[in-house]
Short mmCIF file of C-alpha atoms and ligand atoms in Angstrom, two decimals:
data_model
loop_
_atom_site.label_atom_id
_atom_site.label_comp_id
_atom_site.label_asym_id
_atom_site.label_seq_id
_atom_site.Cartn_x
_atom_site.Cartn_y
_atom_site.Cartn_z
CA MET A 30 93.24 100.27 -71.29
CA LEU A 31 96.31 101.86 -72.80
CA THR A 32 96.47 101.78 -76.54
CA ILE A 33 99.74 101.96 -78.41
CA LYS A 34 98.90 105.45 -79.71
CA THR A 35 98.24 106.84 -76.24
CA ILE A 36 101.53 105.36 -75.03
CA PHE A 37 103.42 107.14 -77.80
CA ILE A 38 101.53 110.40 -77.42
CA ALA A 39 102.29 110.38 -73.70
CA LEU A 40 105.94 109.79 -74.47
CA ILE A 41 106.21 112.57 -77.00
CA ALA A 42 104.51 114.97 -74.59
CA ALA A 43 106.76 113.88 -71.72
CA ASN A 44 109.82 114.52 -73.86
CA LEU A 45 109.00 118.03 -75.00
CA GLY A 46 110.79 119.61 -72.08
CA PHE A 47 114.12 117.94 -72.81
CA CYS A 48 116.80 118.97 -75.21
CA CYS A 49 117.02 115.61 -76.87
CA PRO A 50 113.83 113.67 -77.48
CA GLN A 51 114.07 110.16 -76.15
CA SER A 52 113.76 107.73 -79.03
CA THR A 53 111.97 105.01 -77.20
CA TYR A 54 109.58 104.08 -74.40
CA SER A 55 109.89 102.42 -71.00
CA ILE A 56 110.32 98.67 -70.60
CA GLU A 57 106.80 98.47 -69.14
CA ASP A 58 105.32 100.32 -72.11
CA GLY A 59 107.28 98.01 -74.41
CA LEU A 60 105.88 94.91 -72.76
CA GLU A 61 102.36 96.30 -73.15
CA ILE A 62 103.01 97.06 -76.84
CA ALA A 63 104.33 93.50 -77.33
CA ARG A 64 101.21 92.07 -75.67
CA ILE A 65 98.95 94.05 -78.01
CA ASN A 66 101.01 92.99 -81.07
CA ASN A 67 100.80 89.33 -80.11
CA ALA A 68 97.05 89.58 -79.61
CA ARG A 69 96.70 91.15 -83.07
CA ARG A 70 98.63 88.29 -84.65
CA ALA A 71 96.19 85.80 -83.16
CA THR A 72 93.12 87.59 -84.55
CA ARG A 73 94.42 88.27 -88.04
CA ASN A 74 92.41 86.95 -91.00
CA ILE A 75 94.80 85.20 -93.34
CA PRO A 76 93.55 84.99 -96.94
CA GLU A 77 93.69 81.68 -98.83
CA PRO A 78 96.72 81.26 -101.12
CA LYS A 79 95.82 81.95 -104.77
CA LYS A 80 97.13 81.73 -108.30
CA ILE A 81 97.43 85.24 -109.76
CA ALA A 82 98.48 86.56 -113.18
CA ILE A 83 99.47 90.23 -113.13
CA THR A 84 99.16 91.19 -116.80
CA ASN A 85 100.09 94.27 -118.82
CA VAL A 86 103.00 95.35 -116.58
CA ARG A 87 106.54 96.45 -117.15
CA VAL A 88 108.69 94.57 -114.67
CA PHE A 89 111.66 96.01 -112.82
CA ASP A 90 113.17 92.66 -111.97
CA GLY A 91 115.74 94.04 -109.52
CA GLU A 92 118.27 94.96 -112.20
CA LYS A 93 116.47 96.42 -115.21
CA LEU A 94 113.09 97.35 -116.65
CA LEU A 95 111.59 94.64 -118.90
CA PRO A 96 108.97 95.25 -121.61
CA LEU A 97 105.24 94.77 -120.95
CA GLY A 98 104.42 91.26 -119.83
CA THR A 99 102.79 89.07 -117.22
CA VAL A 100 104.02 87.89 -113.81
CA PHE A 101 102.51 84.77 -112.26
CA ILE A 102 102.14 84.00 -108.56
CA ASP A 103 101.22 80.62 -107.14
CA GLY A 104 100.71 80.68 -103.37
CA ASP A 105 103.66 82.41 -101.72
CA LYS A 106 106.01 82.20 -104.73
CA ILE A 107 106.55 83.84 -108.10
CA VAL A 108 106.30 81.15 -110.79
CA ALA A 109 106.94 80.96 -114.55
CA HIS A 110 103.30 80.12 -115.29
CA ALA A 111 100.16 79.31 -113.29
CA GLU A 112 97.30 77.57 -115.09
CA GLY A 113 93.87 79.01 -114.28
CA ALA A 114 95.25 82.05 -112.45
CA GLU A 115 93.02 84.97 -111.49
CA VAL A 116 93.91 87.90 -113.79
CA VAL A 117 94.87 91.29 -112.37
CA ASP A 118 95.30 93.97 -115.06
CA GLY A 119 98.44 95.99 -114.36
CA ASN A 120 97.17 98.77 -116.68
CA GLY A 121 100.62 99.39 -118.17
CA GLY A 122 102.10 100.16 -114.76
CA THR A 123 105.35 98.88 -113.28
CA LEU A 124 105.81 95.87 -111.03
CA LEU A 125 108.64 96.15 -108.49
CA PRO A 126 110.07 93.60 -106.10
CA GLY A 127 108.68 94.31 -102.61
CA LEU A 128 110.67 97.24 -101.23
CA ILE A 129 113.11 96.71 -98.35
CA ASP A 130 113.83 99.40 -95.76
CA ALA A 131 117.29 98.55 -94.43
CA HIS A 132 116.96 100.59 -91.23
CA THR A 133 113.82 100.97 -89.12
CA HIS A 134 112.62 100.70 -85.54
CA PRO A 135 109.00 99.55 -85.75
CA ALA A 136 107.30 98.86 -82.43
CA SER A 137 103.70 98.07 -83.26
CA VAL A 138 101.65 96.26 -85.88
CA ASP A 139 100.45 99.74 -86.93
CA ASP A 140 104.03 100.47 -88.01
CA LEU A 141 104.13 97.25 -90.06
CA GLU A 142 100.83 98.25 -91.68
CA ALA A 143 102.22 101.66 -92.62
CA LEU A 144 105.21 99.91 -94.19
CA ALA A 145 103.01 97.42 -96.08
CA THR A 146 100.64 100.16 -97.32
CA ASN A 147 103.63 101.86 -98.92
CA GLY A 148 105.04 98.76 -100.57
CA VAL A 149 107.75 98.06 -97.97
CA THR A 150 107.44 94.30 -97.60
CA SER A 151 110.61 93.60 -95.59
CA THR A 152 112.60 95.61 -93.09
CA MET A 153 115.72 95.36 -90.96
CA VAL A 154 114.92 96.35 -87.38
CA MET A 155 118.00 98.07 -85.99
CA MET A 156 117.26 97.75 -82.27
CA CYS A 157 114.24 97.11 -80.11
CA ARG A 158 113.71 97.40 -76.42
CA PRO A 159 112.72 95.22 -74.79
CA PRO A 160 113.42 92.30 -77.17
CA ALA A 161 109.83 91.13 -76.63
CA VAL A 162 108.80 93.98 -78.96
CA CYS A 163 110.93 92.55 -81.79
CA GLU A 164 109.55 89.08 -81.25
CA SER A 165 105.98 90.36 -81.24
CA LEU A 166 106.52 91.71 -84.77
CA LEU A 167 107.40 88.30 -86.19
CA ASN A 168 105.06 86.04 -88.16
CA HIS A 169 102.30 88.53 -89.00
CA THR A 170 101.43 86.62 -92.19
CA GLY A 171 100.57 88.93 -95.08
CA LEU A 172 102.28 91.90 -93.43
CA THR A 173 105.81 93.29 -93.67
CA ASP A 174 108.46 90.73 -92.74
CA VAL A 175 111.01 91.82 -90.12
CA ARG A 176 114.56 90.78 -89.27
CA PHE A 177 116.01 92.14 -86.05
CA CYS A 178 119.19 92.53 -84.03
CA GLY A 179 117.80 92.62 -80.47
CA LEU A 180 119.73 95.19 -78.48
CA GLY A 181 122.43 97.32 -80.04
CA ALA A 182 125.84 97.19 -78.38
CA THR A 183 126.89 100.45 -76.81
CA SER A 184 129.14 101.56 -73.96
CA PRO A 185 127.94 102.53 -70.46
CA ASN A 186 126.89 106.19 -70.24
CA SER A 187 127.39 106.81 -73.95
CA SER A 188 125.14 109.42 -75.57
CA LEU A 189 123.25 106.63 -77.30
CA ALA A 190 122.87 104.60 -74.08
CA MET A 191 121.32 107.66 -72.46
CA GLN A 192 119.14 108.49 -75.46
CA PHE A 193 117.76 104.94 -75.60
CA SER A 194 117.70 104.50 -71.78
CA VAL A 195 119.91 101.42 -72.03
CA SER A 196 120.61 100.28 -68.47
CA GLU A 197 124.25 99.82 -67.57
CA ASN A 198 123.95 96.04 -67.30
CA GLN A 199 122.90 95.94 -70.98
CA THR A 200 125.90 97.90 -72.18
CA ILE A 201 129.33 96.55 -72.98
CA SER A 202 132.66 97.90 -71.83
CA SER A 203 135.31 95.29 -72.55
CA PRO A 204 136.23 92.81 -75.30
CA SER A 205 135.66 89.85 -72.97
CA GLN A 206 131.92 90.65 -72.83
CA ALA A 207 131.48 90.48 -76.61
CA PRO A 208 130.81 86.73 -77.10
CA GLN A 209 128.12 86.74 -74.43
CA PHE A 210 126.49 89.88 -75.82
CA VAL A 211 126.33 88.29 -79.27
CA ALA A 212 125.06 84.96 -77.89
CA GLU A 213 122.29 86.75 -75.98
CA GLN A 214 121.03 88.53 -79.09
CA LEU A 215 121.11 85.35 -81.18
CA ALA A 216 119.25 83.49 -78.43
CA ILE A 217 116.30 85.87 -78.76
CA GLY A 218 116.15 85.51 -82.53
CA ALA A 219 118.53 88.18 -83.83
CA THR A 220 119.79 87.47 -87.35
CA PHE A 221 122.44 90.20 -87.32
CA ILE A 222 124.29 92.22 -84.70
CA LYS A 223 123.97 95.97 -84.33
CA ILE A 224 126.77 98.01 -82.82
CA ALA A 225 126.30 101.65 -81.92
CA GLU A 226 129.68 103.34 -82.08
CA ASP A 227 129.11 106.76 -80.57
CA VAL A 228 130.40 110.15 -81.67
CA LEU A 229 133.53 111.86 -80.31
CA THR A 230 131.41 114.20 -78.18
CA SER A 231 129.78 111.28 -76.32
CA PRO A 232 130.93 110.90 -72.67
CA THR A 233 132.06 107.36 -73.50
CA ARG A 234 132.47 105.32 -76.70
CA LEU A 235 133.15 101.67 -77.40
CA ASP A 236 136.92 101.40 -77.58
CA GLN A 237 138.51 99.82 -80.64
CA PRO A 238 139.32 96.45 -79.00
CA THR A 239 135.71 96.09 -77.80
CA LEU A 240 134.33 97.07 -81.19
CA ASN A 241 136.64 94.57 -82.90
CA ALA A 242 135.70 91.83 -80.42
CA LEU A 243 131.99 92.36 -81.12
CA VAL A 244 132.50 92.05 -84.86
CA ASP A 245 134.73 88.99 -84.42
CA ALA A 246 132.18 87.34 -82.09
CA ALA A 247 129.37 87.95 -84.61
CA HIS A 248 131.45 86.68 -87.52
CA ALA A 249 132.39 83.59 -85.50
CA LYS A 250 128.64 82.86 -85.46
CA ASN A 251 128.32 83.71 -89.19
CA VAL A 252 126.09 86.72 -88.63
CA PRO A 253 126.68 90.10 -90.22
CA VAL A 254 127.23 93.31 -88.30
CA ALA A 255 125.60 96.69 -88.85
CA CYS A 256 127.45 99.50 -87.11
CA HIS A 257 125.89 102.89 -86.34
CA ALA A 258 128.30 105.78 -86.89
CA ALA A 259 127.57 109.49 -87.13
CA ASP A 260 130.94 111.24 -87.29
CA TYR A 261 134.20 110.75 -89.16
CA ALA A 262 135.96 109.18 -86.16
CA ALA A 263 133.16 106.66 -85.67
CA PHE A 264 133.40 105.70 -89.36
CA ASP A 265 137.13 105.23 -88.99
CA ALA A 266 136.56 102.94 -85.98
CA ALA A 267 133.70 101.05 -87.66
CA LEU A 268 135.84 100.39 -90.74
CA ALA A 269 138.75 99.24 -88.56
CA SER A 270 136.44 96.72 -86.89
CA HIS A 271 135.43 95.22 -90.29
CA ALA A 272 131.71 95.71 -89.65
CA ASP A 273 129.74 94.63 -92.73
CA GLN A 274 127.47 97.68 -92.96
CA ILE A 275 127.83 101.20 -91.65
CA GLN A 276 124.60 102.98 -90.84
CA HIS A 277 124.15 106.78 -91.35
CA ALA A 278 126.80 109.20 -92.64
CA PRO A 279 129.30 111.43 -90.84
CA GLN A 280 127.84 114.79 -89.79
CA ASP A 281 131.15 116.56 -89.27
CA PHE A 282 133.25 115.82 -92.38
CA PRO A 283 132.31 114.01 -95.57
CA LEU A 284 133.96 110.65 -96.19
CA ASP A 285 137.21 111.13 -98.09
CA SER A 286 139.24 108.93 -100.43
CA PRO A 287 141.22 107.07 -97.74
CA LEU A 288 138.08 105.99 -95.89
CA ILE A 289 136.20 105.20 -99.10
CA ALA A 290 139.14 103.08 -100.27
CA ARG A 291 138.70 101.02 -97.09
CA PHE A 292 134.98 100.54 -97.86
CA ILE A 293 135.97 99.15 -101.25
CA ALA A 294 138.82 96.97 -99.98
CA GLN A 295 136.67 95.45 -97.20
CA LYS A 296 133.44 95.28 -99.26
CA THR A 297 131.68 97.37 -96.62
CA VAL A 298 128.14 98.49 -97.40
CA SER A 299 126.65 101.94 -96.67
CA VAL A 300 123.14 102.62 -95.34
CA PRO A 301 123.31 106.43 -95.27
CA THR A 302 119.75 107.21 -93.99
CA LEU A 303 119.86 110.74 -95.46
CA LEU A 304 116.31 111.22 -94.25
CA ILE A 305 117.29 111.21 -90.58
CA PHE A 306 119.55 114.21 -91.19
CA GLN A 307 116.55 116.15 -92.50
CA GLU A 308 114.59 115.15 -89.39
CA TYR A 309 117.44 116.16 -87.04
CA ILE A 310 117.88 119.50 -88.78
CA ALA A 311 114.13 120.17 -88.70
CA ARG A 312 114.04 119.80 -84.93
CA GLY A 313 117.29 121.63 -84.30
CA ALA A 314 119.25 118.54 -83.27
CA ALA A 315 121.83 118.97 -86.06
CA PRO A 316 123.21 122.02 -87.88
CA ALA A 317 121.69 122.82 -91.27
CA SER A 318 125.05 121.97 -92.86
CA ALA A 319 124.75 118.32 -91.80
CA TYR A 320 122.62 117.37 -94.81
CA GLY A 321 125.06 118.68 -97.41
CA VAL A 322 127.91 116.89 -95.62
CA ALA A 323 126.00 113.59 -95.58
CA ASN A 324 124.89 114.09 -99.20
CA THR A 325 128.51 114.58 -100.28
CA SER A 326 129.48 111.28 -98.63
CA VAL A 327 126.73 109.47 -100.54
CA THR A 328 127.81 111.00 -103.86
CA ARG A 329 131.41 109.95 -103.23
CA LEU A 330 130.52 106.43 -102.05
CA TYR A 331 128.31 105.95 -105.09
CA HIS A 332 130.94 107.09 -107.58
CA ALA A 333 133.50 104.82 -105.92
CA GLY A 334 131.17 101.82 -106.35
CA VAL A 335 130.29 101.20 -102.70
CA PRO A 336 126.93 99.39 -102.42
CA ILE A 337 124.36 101.77 -100.94
CA LEU A 338 121.15 100.54 -99.30
CA ALA A 339 118.02 102.62 -98.74
CA GLY A 340 117.15 103.00 -95.06
CA THR A 341 115.05 105.55 -93.20
CA ASP A 342 115.55 105.23 -89.41
CA SER A 343 111.78 105.53 -88.90
CA THR A 344 110.80 105.19 -85.24
CA PRO A 345 107.45 105.65 -83.49
CA VAL A 346 108.73 108.82 -81.82
CA ASN A 347 110.59 110.68 -84.56
CA ALA A 348 109.09 112.50 -87.52
CA VAL A 349 110.29 109.97 -90.11
CA PRO A 350 107.14 108.14 -91.21
CA PHE A 351 107.11 104.38 -91.66
CA GLY A 352 106.65 103.45 -95.31
CA VAL A 353 106.32 106.93 -96.86
CA GLY A 354 109.80 107.64 -95.49
CA LEU A 355 111.36 105.08 -97.80
CA HIS A 356 109.96 106.91 -100.85
CA ASN A 357 111.42 110.14 -99.45
CA GLU A 358 114.78 108.42 -99.06
CA LEU A 359 114.70 107.11 -102.64
CA GLU A 360 114.29 110.72 -103.80
CA ASN A 361 117.15 111.79 -101.50
CA LEU A 362 119.43 109.16 -103.05
CA VAL A 363 118.57 110.40 -106.56
CA GLY A 364 119.32 113.90 -105.24
CA ALA A 365 122.78 112.69 -104.24
CA GLY A 366 123.45 111.78 -107.85
CA MET A 367 122.50 108.09 -107.98
CA SER A 368 120.75 106.80 -111.10
CA THR A 369 117.12 105.80 -110.65
CA VAL A 370 117.99 102.19 -111.53
CA ASP A 371 120.64 102.08 -108.81
CA VAL A 372 118.25 103.68 -106.32
CA LEU A 373 115.65 101.01 -107.06
CA ARG A 374 118.35 98.37 -106.63
CA SER A 375 119.29 99.93 -103.26
CA ALA A 376 115.79 99.15 -101.96
CA THR A 377 115.41 95.73 -103.63
CA VAL A 378 118.14 93.41 -104.86
CA LEU A 379 121.06 95.02 -103.01
CA ALA A 380 119.14 95.33 -99.74
CA ALA A 381 118.16 91.66 -100.01
CA GLN A 382 121.60 90.33 -100.87
CA HIS A 383 123.53 92.37 -98.32
CA ASN A 384 121.09 91.34 -95.60
CA LEU A 385 121.24 87.68 -96.66
CA LEU A 386 117.55 87.62 -97.68
CA TRP A 387 118.19 85.30 -100.61
CA ASP A 388 114.51 84.57 -101.32
CA ARG A 389 113.55 88.12 -102.29
CA GLY A 390 114.61 91.44 -103.84
CA VAL A 391 114.15 90.28 -107.45
CA ILE A 392 111.18 89.25 -109.56
CA ALA A 393 111.94 85.75 -110.85
CA PRO A 394 110.38 82.29 -110.62
CA GLY A 395 110.99 80.67 -107.24
CA MET A 396 111.27 83.95 -105.33
CA ARG A 397 108.92 85.07 -102.56
CA ALA A 398 105.81 86.64 -104.04
CA ASP A 399 106.48 90.08 -102.55
CA VAL A 400 105.64 92.53 -105.35
CA VAL A 401 104.41 96.09 -105.65
CA LEU A 402 102.33 97.42 -108.55
CA ILE A 403 102.75 101.14 -109.21
CA SER A 404 101.48 103.38 -111.97
CA GLY A 405 104.08 105.21 -114.03
CA ASP A 406 107.77 104.63 -114.70
CA PRO A 407 110.18 104.97 -111.75
CA ILE A 408 113.19 104.81 -114.09
CA ALA A 409 112.01 108.08 -115.68
CA ASN A 410 111.06 109.62 -112.33
CA ILE A 411 111.75 107.94 -109.01
CA SER A 412 108.73 109.65 -107.45
CA ALA A 413 106.54 107.17 -109.36
CA THR A 414 107.27 104.63 -106.59
CA ARG A 415 104.77 106.60 -104.50
CA ASN A 416 101.90 105.71 -106.88
CA ILE A 417 101.17 102.39 -105.20
CA GLN A 418 98.24 100.50 -106.77
CA LYS A 419 98.54 97.09 -105.11
CA VAL A 420 100.92 95.26 -102.80
CA TRP A 421 101.29 91.49 -102.46
CA ILE A 422 103.19 89.93 -99.56
CA THR A 423 103.91 86.20 -99.90
CA GLY A 424 101.26 86.18 -102.60
CA MET A 425 98.56 87.74 -100.41
CA GLU A 426 97.22 91.09 -101.50
CA TYR A 427 97.64 93.60 -98.69
CA LYS A 428 94.18 95.16 -98.51
CA GLY A 429 95.12 98.30 -96.62
CA VAL A 430 96.46 100.07 -99.74
CA THR A 431 94.45 103.17 -100.66
CA THR A 432 95.30 104.41 -104.12
CA SER A 433 95.16 108.07 -104.98
CA SER A 434 95.36 107.59 -108.74
C1 NAG B 513 107.47 82.53 -85.70
O1 NAG B 513 107.45 81.40 -86.58
C2 NAG B 513 108.55 80.53 -86.37
C3 NAG B 513 108.53 79.50 -87.48
O2 NAG B 513 107.28 78.92 -87.58
C4 NAG B 513 108.46 79.94 -84.98
O3 NAG B 513 109.55 79.10 -84.73
C5 NAG B 513 108.46 81.08 -83.95
O4 NAG B 513 108.24 80.56 -82.66
C6 NAG B 513 107.37 82.09 -84.25
N1 NAG B 513 107.53 83.22 -83.35
C7 NAG B 513 106.52 83.96 -82.92
C8 NAG B 513 106.84 85.03 -81.95
O5 NAG B 513 105.38 83.79 -83.31
C1 NAG B 514 127.97 105.86 -65.49
O1 NAG B 514 127.38 106.96 -64.82
C2 NAG B 514 126.99 106.65 -63.50
C3 NAG B 514 126.23 107.84 -62.95
O2 NAG B 514 126.91 109.03 -63.24
C4 NAG B 514 128.24 106.30 -62.66
O3 NAG B 514 127.86 105.95 -61.38
C5 NAG B 514 128.93 105.12 -63.32
O4 NAG B 514 130.15 104.83 -62.66
C6 NAG B 514 129.22 105.39 -64.79
N1 NAG B 514 129.73 104.16 -65.39
C7 NAG B 514 130.75 104.14 -66.25
C8 NAG B 514 131.19 102.80 -66.71
O5 NAG B 514 131.29 105.15 -66.63
C1 NAG B 515 119.53 95.34 -65.39
O1 NAG B 515 119.16 96.48 -64.66
C2 NAG B 515 117.76 96.73 -64.67
C3 NAG B 515 117.51 98.12 -64.05
O2 NAG B 515 118.61 98.58 -63.38
C4 NAG B 515 117.10 95.58 -63.90
O3 NAG B 515 115.70 95.79 -63.87
C5 NAG B 515 117.38 94.28 -64.64
O4 NAG B 515 116.88 93.18 -63.93
C6 NAG B 515 118.88 94.08 -64.81
N1 NAG B 515 119.10 92.95 -65.72
C7 NAG B 515 120.06 92.04 -65.52
C8 NAG B 515 120.15 90.95 -66.56
O5 NAG B 515 120.82 92.06 -64.58
C1 NAG B 516 123.81 116.43 -103.23
O1 NAG B 516 124.80 116.02 -104.13
C2 NAG B 516 124.47 116.18 -105.51
C3 NAG B 516 125.57 115.54 -106.33
O2 NAG B 516 126.82 116.02 -105.93
C4 NAG B 516 124.28 117.66 -105.79
O3 NAG B 516 123.92 117.82 -107.13
C5 NAG B 516 123.18 118.17 -104.89
O4 NAG B 516 123.04 119.57 -105.08
C6 NAG B 516 123.50 117.90 -103.43
N1 NAG B 516 122.35 118.26 -102.62
C7 NAG B 516 122.46 118.95 -101.48
C8 NAG B 516 121.18 119.28 -100.80
O5 NAG B 516 123.53 119.29 -101.02
C1 NAG B 517 108.84 113.65 -110.71
O1 NAG B 517 107.49 113.57 -110.35
C2 NAG B 517 107.14 114.45 -109.28
C3 NAG B 517 105.73 114.12 -108.84
O2 NAG B 517 104.89 114.04 -109.95
C4 NAG B 517 107.32 115.88 -109.74
O3 NAG B 517 107.00 116.77 -108.69
C5 NAG B 517 108.77 116.08 -110.16
O4 NAG B 517 108.94 117.36 -110.68
C6 NAG B 517 109.18 115.05 -111.19
N1 NAG B 517 110.64 115.14 -111.37
C7 NAG B 517 111.21 115.16 -112.55
C8 NAG B 517 112.71 115.19 -112.55
O5 NAG B 517 110.56 115.16 -113.58
#
């Protein structure tokens, strides 16, 4: 029987001969992956809910670092106090809200486990094919929680449609198709809409009226829109459409004051995924200059006060690892000039609020008991987030964590 790993290995091998590695797998492979994921959900051992007292920890509550103290968990929630709780000594380490990766493409339960191992307890899945793969990642109790968009909207024969093998009947080419596209994604469980506005060099791109109609159709259903954009023109179009988030950063020119002023005026959020530029450059799919250009955009967005969320663009077939990648991205954001506190916020409270995940992202009574215990002080050095000691997801300790320190 095919395992998920052999499917991916076969895909990577099959893609070596092409200029541009395909970022996904066939529909048949996807259905097989979904079947395996669903079977794994059914056989999972779910631990009993407990009362836990994590003592002797400094708490980054989502905004600031608090002095040494104790955090209580009762079942799936953080509480003010829990009588008779089992004590876990935090050893003077730091407790963080469960980390949120605002841009991933997990396909298998293995990917969720890699996220959980590295303290990433929630993630926004920015496209899955077929949608059965997204669905099969839901409800794995005690593992990373996913929110997904279903298919991303792109135009027929666009570079992205070709890269992701999106069949023509799943693309969109006129404003009149937008309400149905949005309704179809919501019907399969999407909680946000993803639009992939292609670059100027693509054979086709979504035109402005179609882009606007997609955003309007999503907003009419009260769901936010994340728009992929990778050059200056695509950012211009994405801003004109009033998308809520723009994914990636322009590769050609850094964002300038007029565009950044529109981010501020429209309260648009940036998910720059600096890591994907490193991956593209490493495999020769982008010029070496692309990173500096993207980095400059992040510096400018940050100084202008645009909310920035940490996202990786991990997929099963690129070299951006699930979980570890988020820690790389946190370092990249510090490298772009963000303070460590703001970088931690980008992967916790800001990621939660801008993705409407109101039950998480901060450590406070009543919130979901998604917390990560690390050794060291990530305010002094962001790399400390890598020193994961323990991870709890809805109050259940994730047992796959292997600590190095
Ligand atoms: C996930 O859980 C929700 C809420 O219990 C349920 O409605 C949905 O059918 C479940 N989906 C899957 C794929 O297990
Ligand atoms: C897409 O490309 C195919 C094959 O080249 C062509 O037949 C089709 O007309 C194109 N569709 C659009 C909308 O450009
Ligand atoms: C879309 O096209 C694919 C392949 O061309 C086909 O298998 C599928 O049934 C079509 N879907 C719809 C909804 O027409
Ligand atoms: C990224 O931007 C920061 C702040 O402007 C700068 O100090 C750093 O050298 C830049 N990094 C790269 C790789 O361009
Ligand atoms: C942060 O910690 C890492 C890993 O220990 C180390 O390599 C790096 O030099 C430290 N950075 C600073 C700014 O101290």
